[in-house]
mmCIF file of C-alpha atoms in Angstrom:
data_model
loop_
_atom_site.group_PDB
_atom_site.id
_atom_site.type_symbol
_atom_site.label_atom_id
_atom_site.label_comp_id
_atom_site.label_asym_id
_atom_site.label_seq_id
_atom_site.Cartn_x
_atom_site.Cartn_y
_atom_site.Cartn_z
ATOM 1 C CA MET X 1 0.046 0.003 0.037
ATOM 2 C CA ILE X 2 1.255 3.481 -0.907
ATOM 3 C CA SER X 3 2.367 5.499 2.130
ATOM 4 C CA ALA X 4 0.890 8.813 3.175
ATOM 5 C CA HIS X 5 4.340 10.437 2.593
ATOM 6 C CA ALA X 6 4.498 9.223 -1.083
ATOM 7 C CA VAL X 7 1.021 10.256 -1.808
ATOM 8 C CA HIS X 8 1.837 13.713 -0.342
ATOM 9 C CA LEU X 9 5.133 14.056 -2.252
ATOM 10 C CA TRP X 10 4.222 12.559 -5.618
ATOM 11 C CA GLY X 11 0.704 13.993 -5.709
ATOM 12 C CA ASN X 12 1.739 17.503 -5.198
ATOM 13 C CA LEU X 13 4.706 17.123 -7.710
ATOM 14 C CA PHE X 14 2.411 15.695 -10.185
ATOM 15 C CA ALA X 15 -0.185 18.535 -9.772
ATOM 16 C CA GLY X 16 2.751 21.116 -10.012
ATOM 17 C CA PHE X 17 3.904 19.492 -13.175
ATOM 18 C CA LEU X 18 0.504 19.248 -14.648
ATOM 19 C CA TYR X 19 -0.289 22.909 -14.084
ATOM 20 C CA THR X 20 3.187 23.784 -15.392
ATOM 21 C CA VAL X 21 2.372 22.162 -18.645
ATOM 22 C CA ILE X 22 -1.007 23.955 -18.906
ATOM 23 C CA PHE X 23 0.721 27.221 -18.035
ATOM 24 C CA PHE X 24 3.280 26.599 -21.034
ATOM 25 C CA PHE X 25 0.377 26.180 -23.551
ATOM 26 C CA VAL X 26 -1.495 29.224 -22.129
ATOM 27 C CA LEU X 27 1.684 31.272 -22.093
ATOM 28 C CA LYS X 28 2.626 30.266 -25.740
ATOM 29 C CA ASP X 29 -0.830 30.406 -27.433
ATOM 30 C CA MET X 30 -2.834 32.792 -25.362
ATOM 31 C CA LEU X 31 -0.721 35.381 -23.389
ATOM 32 C CA ALA X 32 2.140 35.819 -25.904
ATOM 33 C CA PRO X 33 -0.039 36.741 -28.927
ATOM 34 C CA ALA X 34 -2.131 39.008 -26.687
ATOM 35 C CA GLY X 35 0.826 40.833 -25.182
ATOM 36 C CA LEU X 36 2.785 39.686 -22.013
ATOM 37 C CA ARG X 37 2.711 43.178 -20.529
ATOM 38 C CA THR X 38 -1.110 43.547 -20.448
ATOM 39 C CA PRO X 39 -2.878 43.523 -17.023
ATOM 40 C CA PHE X 40 -4.745 40.398 -18.157
ATOM 41 C CA SER X 41 -1.554 38.562 -19.049
ATOM 42 C CA ILE X 42 0.198 39.470 -15.828
ATOM 43 C CA SER X 43 -2.849 38.500 -13.761
ATOM 44 C CA ILE X 44 -3.085 35.078 -15.306
ATOM 45 C CA ALA X 45 0.789 34.493 -14.947
ATOM 46 C CA LEU X 46 0.529 35.427 -11.272
ATOM 47 C CA ILE X 47 -2.254 32.973 -10.631
ATOM 48 C CA PHE X 48 -0.383 30.158 -12.275
ATOM 49 C CA ALA X 49 2.759 31.065 -10.560
ATOM 50 C CA LEU X 50 0.896 30.831 -7.061
ATOM 51 C CA ILE X 51 -0.751 27.499 -7.908
ATOM 52 C CA ILE X 52 2.508 25.827 -9.236
ATOM 53 C CA SER X 53 4.715 27.111 -6.536
ATOM 54 C CA GLY X 54 2.056 26.163 -3.862
ATOM 55 C CA PHE X 55 2.073 22.436 -5.079
ATOM 56 C CA PHE X 56 5.881 22.169 -5.496
ATOM 57 C CA ALA X 57 6.580 23.883 -2.152
ATOM 58 C CA GLY X 58 3.801 21.707 -0.398
ATOM 59 C CA GLY X 59 5.239 18.549 -1.766
ATOM 60 C CA LEU X 60 8.851 19.218 -1.056
ATOM 61 C CA PHE X 61 8.754 21.214 2.237
ATOM 62 C CA ALA X 62 5.442 20.681 3.911
ATOM 63 C CA ALA X 63 4.607 17.719 6.139
ATOM 64 C CA PRO X 64 1.905 15.191 5.060
ATOM 65 C CA TRP X 65 -1.558 16.042 6.331
ATOM 66 C CA ALA X 66 -2.592 14.134 9.530
ATOM 67 C CA HIS X 67 -5.592 12.661 7.655
ATOM 68 C CA SER X 68 -4.007 11.130 4.583
ATOM 69 C CA GLN X 69 -7.301 10.230 3.007
ATOM 70 C CA LEU X 70 -8.444 13.812 3.041
ATOM 71 C CA GLU X 71 -5.264 14.953 1.510
ATOM 72 C CA THR X 72 -5.564 12.483 -1.255
ATOM 73 C CA LEU X 73 -9.188 13.556 -1.933
ATOM 74 C CA CYS X 74 -7.980 17.138 -2.170
ATOM 75 C CA LEU X 75 -5.214 16.238 -4.509
ATOM 76 C CA VAL X 76 -7.626 14.273 -6.760
ATOM 77 C CA LEU X 77 -9.990 17.261 -6.873
ATOM 78 C CA ALA X 78 -7.123 19.674 -7.703
ATOM 79 C CA VAL X 79 -5.599 17.386 -10.451
ATOM 80 C CA LEU X 80 -9.040 16.507 -12.279
ATOM 81 C CA PRO X 81 -9.815 20.030 -13.430
ATOM 82 C CA GLY X 82 -6.318 20.423 -14.757
ATOM 83 C CA LEU X 83 -6.482 17.088 -16.619
ATOM 84 C CA PHE X 84 -9.913 17.924 -17.923
ATOM 85 C CA PHE X 85 -8.796 21.405 -19.265
ATOM 86 C CA LEU X 86 -5.607 19.946 -20.760
ATOM 87 C CA VAL X 87 -7.335 16.944 -22.668
ATOM 88 C CA LEU X 88 -10.302 19.299 -23.761
ATOM 89 C CA GLY X 89 -7.886 21.930 -25.011
ATOM 90 C CA TRP X 90 -5.692 19.350 -26.836
ATOM 91 C CA ARG X 91 -8.607 17.593 -28.528
ATOM 92 C CA ASN X 92 -10.455 20.744 -29.610
ATOM 93 C CA HIS X 93 -7.299 22.899 -30.405
ATOM 94 C CA PHE X 94 -8.470 25.325 -27.738
ATOM 95 C CA PHE X 95 -5.081 26.795 -27.146
ATOM 96 C CA PHE X 96 -4.103 27.085 -30.734
ATOM 97 C CA SER X 97 -7.316 28.953 -31.591
ATOM 98 C CA PHE X 98 -6.021 32.044 -29.941
ATOM 99 C CA LEU X 99 -3.000 31.970 -32.084
ATOM 100 C CA GLU X 100 -5.188 31.493 -35.102
ATOM 101 C CA ILE X 101 -7.380 34.529 -34.047
ATOM 102 C CA LYS X 102 -4.173 36.685 -33.756
ATOM 103 C CA THR X 103 -2.925 35.480 -37.147
ATOM 104 C CA SER X 104 -6.350 36.243 -38.711
ATOM 105 C CA ARG X 105 -6.364 39.767 -37.262
ATOM 106 C CA ASP X 106 -2.794 40.330 -38.522
ATOM 107 C CA ARG X 107 -3.929 39.180 -42.050
ATOM 108 C CA PHE X 108 -6.975 41.363 -41.971
ATOM 109 C CA ASP X 109 -4.868 44.486 -41.038
ATOM 110 C CA LYS X 110 -2.402 43.677 -43.778
ATOM 111 C CA LEU X 111 -5.260 43.363 -46.336
ATOM 112 C CA LYS X 112 -6.884 46.591 -44.995
ATOM 113 C CA GLU X 113 -3.634 48.473 -45.483
ATOM 114 C CA GLU X 114 -3.102 46.989 -48.980
ATOM 115 C CA PHE X 115 -6.692 48.029 -50.002
ATOM 116 C CA LEU X 116 -6.209 51.657 -48.592
ATOM 117 C CA SER X 117 -2.937 51.950 -50.359
ATOM 118 C CA VAL X 118 -4.309 50.715 -53.761
ATOM 119 C CA ALA X 119 -7.572 52.509 -53.638
ATOM 120 C CA SER X 120 -5.693 55.786 -52.610
ATOM 121 C CA HIS X 121 -3.441 55.617 -55.601
ATOM 122 C CA GLU X 122 -6.245 54.576 -58.019
ATOM 123 C CA LEU X 123 -8.242 57.621 -56.896
ATOM 124 C CA ARG X 124 -5.330 60.168 -57.063
ATOM 125 C CA THR X 125 -5.229 60.264 -60.948
ATOM 126 C CA PRO X 126 -8.845 60.853 -61.813
ATOM 127 C CA LEU X 127 -9.223 63.414 -58.785
ATOM 128 C CA SER X 128 -6.238 65.282 -60.139
ATOM 129 C CA VAL X 129 -8.042 65.602 -63.460
ATOM 130 C CA ILE X 130 -11.223 66.795 -61.876
ATOM 131 C CA ASN X 131 -9.425 69.425 -59.702
ATOM 132 C CA GLY X 132 -7.399 70.578 -62.736
ATOM 133 C CA PHE X 133 -10.546 71.142 -64.902
ATOM 134 C CA ALA X 134 -12.189 72.853 -61.920
ATOM 135 C CA GLU X 135 -9.323 75.203 -61.575
ATOM 136 C CA ILE X 136 -9.512 76.050 -65.331
ATOM 137 C CA LEU X 137 -13.208 76.779 -65.070
ATOM 138 C CA VAL X 138 -12.775 78.933 -61.922
ATOM 139 C CA ARG X 139 -10.058 80.977 -63.725
ATOM 140 C CA GLU X 140 -12.496 81.358 -66.721
ATOM 141 C CA LYS X 141 -9.829 80.177 -69.161
ATOM 142 C CA LEU X 142 -12.711 78.424 -71.237
ATOM 143 C CA GLY X 143 -14.960 81.524 -71.165
ATOM 144 C CA PRO X 144 -16.701 83.802 -68.571
ATOM 145 C CA LEU X 145 -18.907 82.240 -65.867
ATOM 146 C CA ASN X 146 -21.847 83.948 -64.095
ATOM 147 C CA ASP X 147 -21.883 84.246 -60.275
ATOM 148 C CA GLU X 148 -24.037 81.073 -59.718
ATOM 149 C CA GLN X 149 -21.685 78.979 -62.022
ATOM 150 C CA LYS X 150 -18.568 80.299 -60.211
ATOM 151 C CA ARG X 151 -19.987 79.454 -56.833
ATOM 152 C CA ARG X 152 -20.826 75.844 -57.903
ATOM 153 C CA VAL X 153 -17.365 75.298 -59.505
ATOM 154 C CA ARG X 154 -15.640 76.671 -56.542
ATOM 155 C CA LYS X 155 -17.658 74.197 -54.388
ATOM 156 C CA ILE X 156 -16.526 71.299 -56.769
ATOM 157 C CA LEU X 157 -12.911 72.488 -56.405
ATOM 158 C CA MET X 158 -13.074 72.777 -52.610
ATOM 159 C CA GLN X 159 -14.582 69.247 -52.198
ATOM 160 C CA GLY X 160 -12.023 67.847 -54.555
ATOM 161 C CA GLN X 161 -9.116 69.420 -52.582
ATOM 162 C CA ARG X 162 -10.812 68.023 -49.468
ATOM 163 C CA LEU X 163 -10.890 64.512 -51.024
ATOM 164 C CA ASN X 164 -7.213 65.071 -52.055
ATOM 165 C CA ARG X 165 -6.255 65.686 -48.478
ATOM 166 C CA ILE X 166 -8.013 62.552 -47.196
ATOM 167 C CA ILE X 167 -6.196 60.526 -49.815
ATOM 168 C CA ASP X 168 -2.995 62.038 -48.763
ATOM 169 C CA GLU X 169 -3.678 61.104 -45.176
ATOM 170 C CA LEU X 170 -4.520 57.453 -46.292
ATOM 171 C CA LEU X 171 -1.315 57.134 -48.180
ATOM 172 C CA ASP X 172 0.697 58.564 -45.328
ATOM 173 C CA LEU X 173 -0.888 56.216 -42.924
ATOM 174 C CA SER X 174 -0.304 53.294 -45.218
ATOM 175 C CA ARG X 175 3.318 54.204 -45.633
ATOM 176 C CA ILE X 176 3.812 54.517 -41.842
ATOM 177 C CA LYS X 177 2.257 51.135 -41.217
ATOM 178 C CA ARG X 178 4.476 49.490 -43.724
ATOM 179 C CA GLY X 179 7.494 51.278 -42.493
ATOM 180 C CA LYS X 180 8.001 53.113 -45.706
ATOM 181 C CA ILE X 181 8.352 56.622 -44.149
ATOM 182 C CA GLU X 182 11.735 57.408 -42.686
ATOM 183 C CA CYS X 183 11.986 60.326 -40.291
ATOM 184 C CA ARG X 184 15.189 62.309 -40.743
ATOM 185 C CA LYS X 185 17.411 63.268 -37.698
ATOM 186 C CA ASP X 186 18.168 66.854 -38.482
ATOM 187 C CA VAL X 187 19.102 69.545 -35.990
ATOM 188 C CA PHE X 188 17.063 72.661 -36.461
ATOM 189 C CA ASP X 189 15.463 75.666 -34.790
ATOM 190 C CA LEU X 190 11.840 75.205 -33.985
ATOM 191 C CA VAL X 191 10.941 78.958 -33.597
ATOM 192 C CA PRO X 192 10.790 79.801 -37.279
ATOM 193 C CA VAL X 193 8.990 76.531 -38.093
ATOM 194 C CA LEU X 194 6.320 77.242 -35.407
ATOM 195 C CA LYS X 195 5.996 80.998 -36.468
ATOM 196 C CA ALA X 196 5.562 79.924 -40.100
ATOM 197 C CA CYS X 197 2.672 77.606 -39.095
ATOM 198 C CA LEU X 198 0.971 80.269 -37.350
ATOM 199 C CA ASP X 199 1.207 82.635 -40.227
ATOM 200 C CA ASP X 200 -0.309 80.126 -42.619
ATOM 201 C CA HIS X 201 -3.365 79.725 -40.396
ATOM 202 C CA LEU X 202 -4.053 83.516 -39.836
ATOM 203 C CA ILE X 203 -6.415 83.949 -42.711
ATOM 204 C CA VAL X 204 -8.376 80.685 -41.843
ATOM 205 C CA CYS X 205 -8.826 81.934 -38.303
ATOM 206 C CA GLU X 206 -9.809 85.495 -39.370
ATOM 207 C CA GLN X 207 -12.385 84.038 -41.668
ATOM 208 C CA GLN X 208 -13.900 81.980 -38.908
ATOM 209 C CA THR X 209 -13.684 84.850 -36.475
ATOM 210 C CA LEU X 210 -11.182 82.921 -34.199
ATOM 211 C CA VAL X 211 -8.293 84.447 -32.154
ATOM 212 C CA LEU X 212 -4.943 82.726 -32.987
ATOM 213 C CA ARG X 213 -2.462 83.406 -30.194
ATOM 214 C CA ASP X 214 1.285 83.065 -30.291
ATOM 215 C CA ASN X 215 2.749 81.887 -27.127
ATOM 216 C CA ILE X 216 6.174 80.846 -28.663
ATOM 217 C CA PRO X 217 9.362 82.019 -26.973
ATOM 218 C CA ASP X 218 11.809 83.984 -29.065
ATOM 219 C CA VAL X 219 14.552 81.456 -28.265
ATOM 220 C CA LEU X 220 14.278 77.676 -28.080
ATOM 221 C CA PRO X 221 16.895 74.976 -27.883
ATOM 222 C CA ASP X 222 17.668 73.262 -31.129
ATOM 223 C CA VAL X 223 15.814 69.999 -31.545
ATOM 224 C CA VAL X 224 16.472 66.621 -33.388
ATOM 225 C CA GLY X 225 13.893 65.469 -35.897
ATOM 226 C CA ASP X 226 12.374 65.561 -39.298
ATOM 227 C CA LEU X 227 11.567 69.178 -40.044
ATOM 228 C CA GLU X 228 8.930 68.466 -42.660
ATOM 229 C CA ARG X 229 7.299 65.868 -40.424
ATOM 230 C CA VAL X 230 7.238 68.242 -37.357
ATOM 231 C CA THR X 231 5.571 70.820 -39.493
ATOM 232 C CA GLN X 232 2.993 68.348 -40.663
ATOM 233 C CA VAL X 233 2.179 67.448 -36.948
ATOM 234 C CA VAL X 234 1.797 71.094 -36.076
ATOM 235 C CA VAL X 235 -0.393 71.869 -39.086
ATOM 236 C CA ASN X 236 -2.517 68.700 -38.247
ATOM 237 C CA LEU X 237 -3.112 69.915 -34.622
ATOM 238 C CA LEU X 238 -3.876 73.497 -35.634
ATOM 239 C CA ASN X 239 -6.301 72.336 -38.310
ATOM 240 C CA ASN X 240 -7.927 70.185 -35.691
ATOM 241 C CA ALA X 241 -8.246 72.946 -33.129
ATOM 242 C CA ILE X 242 -9.641 75.293 -35.646
ATOM 243 C CA LYS X 243 -12.148 72.728 -36.972
ATOM 244 C CA TYR X 244 -13.562 72.001 -33.319
ATOM 245 C CA THR X 245 -13.645 75.529 -32.114
ATOM 246 C CA ASP X 246 -16.673 77.738 -32.625
ATOM 247 C CA PRO X 247 -16.522 81.333 -33.889
ATOM 248 C CA GLY X 248 -15.324 83.777 -31.255
ATOM 249 C CA GLY X 249 -13.049 81.068 -29.688
ATOM 250 C CA GLU X 250 -9.318 80.969 -29.270
ATOM 251 C CA VAL X 251 -6.543 78.761 -30.507
ATOM 252 C CA THR X 252 -3.105 79.030 -28.907
ATOM 253 C CA LEU X 253 0.190 77.586 -30.108
ATOM 254 C CA SER X 254 2.819 77.444 -27.383
ATOM 255 C CA ALA X 255 6.273 75.873 -26.737
ATOM 256 C CA SER X 256 8.178 75.168 -23.661
ATOM 257 C CA VAL X 257 11.457 73.370 -22.541
ATOM 258 C CA ASP X 258 11.342 70.273 -20.430
ATOM 259 C CA ASN X 259 15.008 70.073 -19.230
ATOM 260 C CA GLU X 260 14.310 67.112 -16.946
ATOM 261 C CA ASN X 261 13.324 64.906 -20.074
ATOM 262 C CA HIS X 262 15.643 66.787 -22.419
ATOM 263 C CA GLU X 263 12.812 67.681 -24.889
ATOM 264 C CA VAL X 264 10.800 70.657 -26.156
ATOM 265 C CA VAL X 265 7.048 70.444 -25.689
ATOM 266 C CA ILE X 266 4.731 71.945 -28.386
ATOM 267 C CA ALA X 267 1.204 72.439 -27.368
ATOM 268 C CA VAL X 268 -1.986 73.570 -29.387
ATOM 269 C CA THR X 269 -4.746 74.725 -26.926
ATOM 270 C CA ASP X 270 -8.308 75.658 -28.017
ATOM 271 C CA THR X 271 -11.531 76.797 -26.288
ATOM 272 C CA GLY X 272 -13.460 74.235 -28.428
ATOM 273 C CA ILE X 273 -15.762 71.351 -27.803
ATOM 274 C CA GLY X 274 -13.464 69.479 -25.502
ATOM 275 C CA LEU X 275 -13.341 65.827 -24.770
ATOM 276 C CA GLU X 276 -15.123 63.387 -22.653
ATOM 277 C CA PRO X 277 -12.764 61.083 -20.591
ATOM 278 C CA ARG X 278 -13.654 58.130 -22.747
ATOM 279 C CA ASP X 279 -12.834 59.947 -25.761
ATOM 280 C CA LYS X 280 -9.315 60.992 -24.535
ATOM 281 C CA GLU X 281 -8.371 57.313 -24.635
ATOM 282 C CA ASN X 282 -9.493 56.751 -28.313
ATOM 283 C CA VAL X 283 -8.760 60.124 -29.933
ATOM 284 C CA PHE X 284 -5.488 58.932 -31.427
ATOM 285 C CA ARG X 285 -7.093 55.808 -32.947
ATOM 286 C CA GLU X 286 -7.506 55.411 -36.616
ATOM 287 C CA PHE X 287 -10.840 56.695 -38.057
ATOM 288 C CA PHE X 288 -11.999 57.772 -34.715
ATOM 289 C CA ARG X 289 -14.070 60.938 -34.633
ATOM 290 C CA VAL X 290 -15.445 62.888 -31.628
ATOM 291 C CA GLN X 291 -19.318 62.752 -31.576
ATOM 292 C CA HIS X 292 -20.958 66.028 -30.600
ATOM 293 C CA PRO X 293 -24.707 66.387 -30.118
ATOM 294 C CA GLY X 294 -26.181 68.629 -32.733
ATOM 295 C CA LYS X 295 -23.116 69.045 -34.875
ATOM 296 C CA LYS X 296 -21.433 67.254 -37.626
ATOM 297 C CA TYR X 297 -17.664 67.731 -38.461
ATOM 298 C CA SER X 298 -16.102 66.623 -41.678
ATOM 299 C CA GLY X 299 -12.834 64.648 -41.835
ATOM 300 C CA SER X 300 -11.465 61.284 -42.183
ATOM 301 C CA GLY X 301 -10.450 60.622 -38.523
ATOM 302 C CA LEU X 302 -6.854 60.015 -39.638
ATOM 303 C CA GLY X 303 -5.199 63.251 -38.807
ATOM 304 C CA LEU X 304 -4.462 62.551 -35.097
ATOM 305 C CA ALA X 305 -3.542 58.915 -35.773
ATOM 306 C CA ILE X 306 -0.931 60.185 -38.269
ATOM 307 C CA VAL X 307 0.198 62.777 -35.594
ATOM 308 C CA LYS X 308 0.749 59.916 -33.083
ATOM 309 C CA GLN X 309 2.718 57.777 -35.435
ATOM 310 C CA LEU X 310 4.981 60.660 -36.746
ATOM 311 C CA VAL X 311 5.802 61.802 -33.164
ATOM 312 C CA GLU X 312 6.665 58.461 -31.860
ATOM 313 C CA ALA X 313 8.634 57.505 -34.952
ATOM 314 C CA GLN X 314 10.882 60.634 -34.027
ATOM 315 C CA GLY X 315 11.389 59.575 -30.378
ATOM 316 C CA GLY X 316 8.780 61.830 -28.951
ATOM 317 C CA ARG X 317 5.564 61.659 -26.958
ATOM 318 C CA VAL X 318 2.065 62.800 -27.768
ATOM 319 C CA GLY X 319 -1.013 63.284 -25.464
ATOM 320 C CA VAL X 320 -4.161 65.348 -24.783
ATOM 321 C CA GLU X 321 -5.511 67.112 -21.761
ATOM 322 C CA SER X 322 -9.158 68.140 -21.394
ATOM 323 C CA GLU X 323 -11.476 68.894 -18.507
ATOM 324 C CA GLY X 324 -14.494 67.739 -20.375
ATOM 325 C CA ALA X 325 -17.003 68.362 -23.025
ATOM 326 C CA GLY X 326 -17.356 72.187 -23.780
ATOM 327 C CA LYS X 327 -14.052 73.118 -21.913
ATOM 328 C CA GLY X 328 -11.537 72.976 -24.753
ATOM 329 C CA SER X 329 -8.575 70.791 -25.280
ATOM 330 C CA CYS X 330 -4.892 70.755 -25.200
ATOM 331 C CA PHE X 331 -2.953 68.531 -27.584
ATOM 332 C CA PHE X 332 0.697 68.339 -27.084
ATOM 333 C CA PHE X 333 3.823 66.635 -28.409
ATOM 334 C CA THR X 334 7.524 66.520 -27.759
ATOM 335 C CA VAL X 335 10.656 66.713 -29.867
ATOM 336 C CA PRO X 336 13.954 65.662 -28.424
ATOM 337 C CA LYS X 337 16.576 68.347 -27.672
ATOM 338 C CA SER X 338 19.861 68.027 -29.636
ATOM 339 C CA ARG X 339 22.732 66.685 -27.660
ATOM 340 C CA GLU X 340 24.880 69.930 -28.555
ATOM 341 C CA THR X 341 22.072 72.065 -26.924
ATOM 342 C CA SER X 342 21.598 69.607 -23.951
ATOM 343 C CA SER X 343 25.224 69.781 -23.074
#
C-alpha cells in the first residue's frame, strides 16, 4: 500500500507539473499573442505562479496531512480540473485557436492596409483631372461664368481638394504602417517653423472669427527630428483645433522646454468642444471621430492617428488634456533636444 508520505510528495509534484504544462500552452498560445505586459496576461501568470509554487513547495517542504485520506481527496480534486482542461484543450485545439485569431487579425490588418494603399493611388489620378478642370473653369480660361456657376465650380474644387487631403492622409498612414516613411534626424531651430505655421493659419482664423494666439518664446533649444514631419504634425493639430472651435473662440500655439526629459514640448490649446474622458483614450485611434450632439464635423478621422505615428517615430511623446465636453482641449507633443544644446 502507498504510504501517506508518498501520496503527499508525488501527488503535489504531479499537480505542480500538470499545471506547469498547462501554463506553458496558455503562455505560448494565449498570453504571448495578446501581449505579455497587459494586465490580463500579468494576472493570469501570477495566478499560475501561485498555484504551481504552492504544489511544489507543499510536496517538497510541507509535512503530510494528519488525515491522509482527506489529503488524497483534495489532490484528486485539484488534479481532475487540470487534466480535464488539458485534454479538452488538446482535442479541440483550444489553445491554438487564440494564435489563429491573432494570425487572422494580422492578415486582416495587412489586407486593409493594402486596400487603402491601392484605392488611394487609383483615386489620385482621376481626382487630379477633376481638380485641374475645376481650376481652369474657376479662372475662366474656357470662357466667362456667371456668379452662380462660379459658386458651384468653387464648391466642386473645394470638395475635390478636401478629398485630395483625405487621400494624402490614407497614403501617409499606409506608408507609416509599412515602415516606408523614414524620419530624418536633422538638428534645427523650432521657432521659425512654429511661426510659419501660425502665419499660414491666420487667414483661416480670421475667416472663422477665431483668435490665433502666439505663445512661442523668441529662443528655443535646437531639436533633433524631421523638419517636414514636425511641420506636418503642427499643421494637423492646428487644423484640428480650428475645426472643433466655434466662432469667437481662441486657439493658442505654445512651446516650452522640459529640461528634465531633455525635450521641447509643443502644445495647441483651444476653447472648443473639449473631450469626454472616454474619448481621450480613443482620440489617437485610426478613423475615430468625436461625436458631438447637434453638430457634424467633416474629416477622415486619420489626422491625429498620423500625428501619433509621426511623433513616436521621431522619439517623442504625444498626448491630450481636457477637463470635459465644452471646456476645450490641449494637444501636445514633444521633440528631443539636440545633444549639443543639452550639453
